[in-house]
Amino acid sequence: MITSLFTLSVLDGTGKWLMAIGLPLLVLCWIRYSVHSLLVLAIILPKNGVKALHTAKPITQILRGTIMLASTLCFFTTLRYLPQAEATAINFIAPLIVLAIAPYLLKEKTQMARWIAAIIGFMGILLIIRPSAGLNMTGVFFGLFNAVLFSIQFIVTRRLASENPMTTLVWSGLCGTLMLCAYTLFNFDYVLHALGQLTTWQWLLLISTGISGGLGHLLQIQAYRYAPASMLAPFTYMQIISATALGWIVWRQFPDMLTWLGIAIICASGVGIALKELRQQGRMAKPRAE
């Protein structure tokens, strides 16, 4: 999980750098999704064959792929306007949104602790996006909107719990690739011109976004094969560390103390509720004495 989060942070940082040199967002995402899909298919098909493409819920898979693409576009737009650490931190309100609304959309039992964690996490977000932080409000809007999209994506993913995770990974990548290919066909000259401006080094970085994206998701699937989601949840907040490190190395951007306080509050609320639910699952799984 830790390797996956670092890999995805590299994807975010590379995408931010490529947009900063003028690469259009949709062109970036087209290459990122295309390479991602080719990589995943090359790894999965030899082992699982075409059965990896079979799904009992094609409509739900397409819905998840569409939401995932929208979330990708939204997050890269956020990175265009905000430092990587702040953009990543805002995105981490998404798991807390899911905890709060799960009882209504997933018919799970309402727990006051989840609502408390969500409220505390939102307070952390308010510290990060406070007016005195000097953040671009366009970036803040896209960051918050992406958190909502990411929450919806998570809920739709829960609807696909019965599906093979590899199947979901393939469908998500192919849906995004096909949608972006349609855009490319209608804007071929524009896309060709944008790609023609890139140097060899920039092309390598562009291709690497698909590799880091595909590997990041594959590593996450492996993580969930070996450990329950509730145990892995606290580790996901380590992505803020890798995002901050890359933001400082590449852009010399480092959060101020109040922003760090907001990040700490978000992490504490998320880790706290994850550990509470992990203990609760442990008590439920513990056999009763005869």
Short mmCIF file of C-alpha atoms in Angstrom, two decimals, residues 74 77-83 86-87 90 125-146 259:
data_model
loop_
_atom_site.label_atom_id
_atom_site.label_comp_id
_atom_site.label_asym_id
_atom_site.label_seq_id
_atom_site.Cartn_x
_atom_site.Cartn_y
_atom_site.Cartn_z
CA CYS A 74 -10.98 17.17 -11.82
CA THR A 77 -7.28 20.51 -12.76
CA THR A 78 -6.89 20.96 -8.99
CA LEU A 79 -3.15 20.30 -9.33
CA ARG A 80 -2.95 22.99 -12.01
CA TYR A 81 -4.02 25.60 -9.44
CA LEU A 82 -2.91 24.25 -6.04
CA PRO A 83 0.31 22.89 -4.52
CA GLU A 86 -2.86 20.87 -0.37
CA ALA A 87 -4.59 19.24 -3.37
CA ILE A 90 -8.37 18.14 0.31
CA ILE A 125 -10.34 21.18 5.46
CA LEU A 126 -11.51 24.63 6.57
CA LEU A 127 -8.06 25.29 8.02
CA ILE A 128 -6.40 24.30 4.74
CA ILE A 129 -8.65 26.40 2.47
CA ARG A 130 -8.92 29.40 4.80
CA PRO A 131 -8.73 32.76 2.96
CA SER A 132 -5.40 33.69 4.56
CA ALA A 133 -3.77 30.57 3.06
CA GLY A 134 -3.73 32.33 -0.30
CA LEU A 135 -4.95 29.31 -2.25
CA ASN A 136 -6.52 29.77 -5.67
CA MET A 137 -10.30 29.47 -5.18
CA THR A 138 -10.73 27.79 -8.56
CA GLY A 139 -8.38 25.06 -7.42
CA VAL A 140 -10.17 24.77 -4.07
CA PHE A 141 -13.53 24.38 -5.84
CA PHE A 142 -12.22 21.63 -8.12
CA GLY A 143 -10.52 19.96 -5.13
CA LEU A 144 -13.74 19.83 -3.11
CA PHE A 145 -15.75 18.72 -6.15
CA ASN A 146 -13.21 15.96 -6.78
CA THR A 259 -2.11 24.07 6.82
#
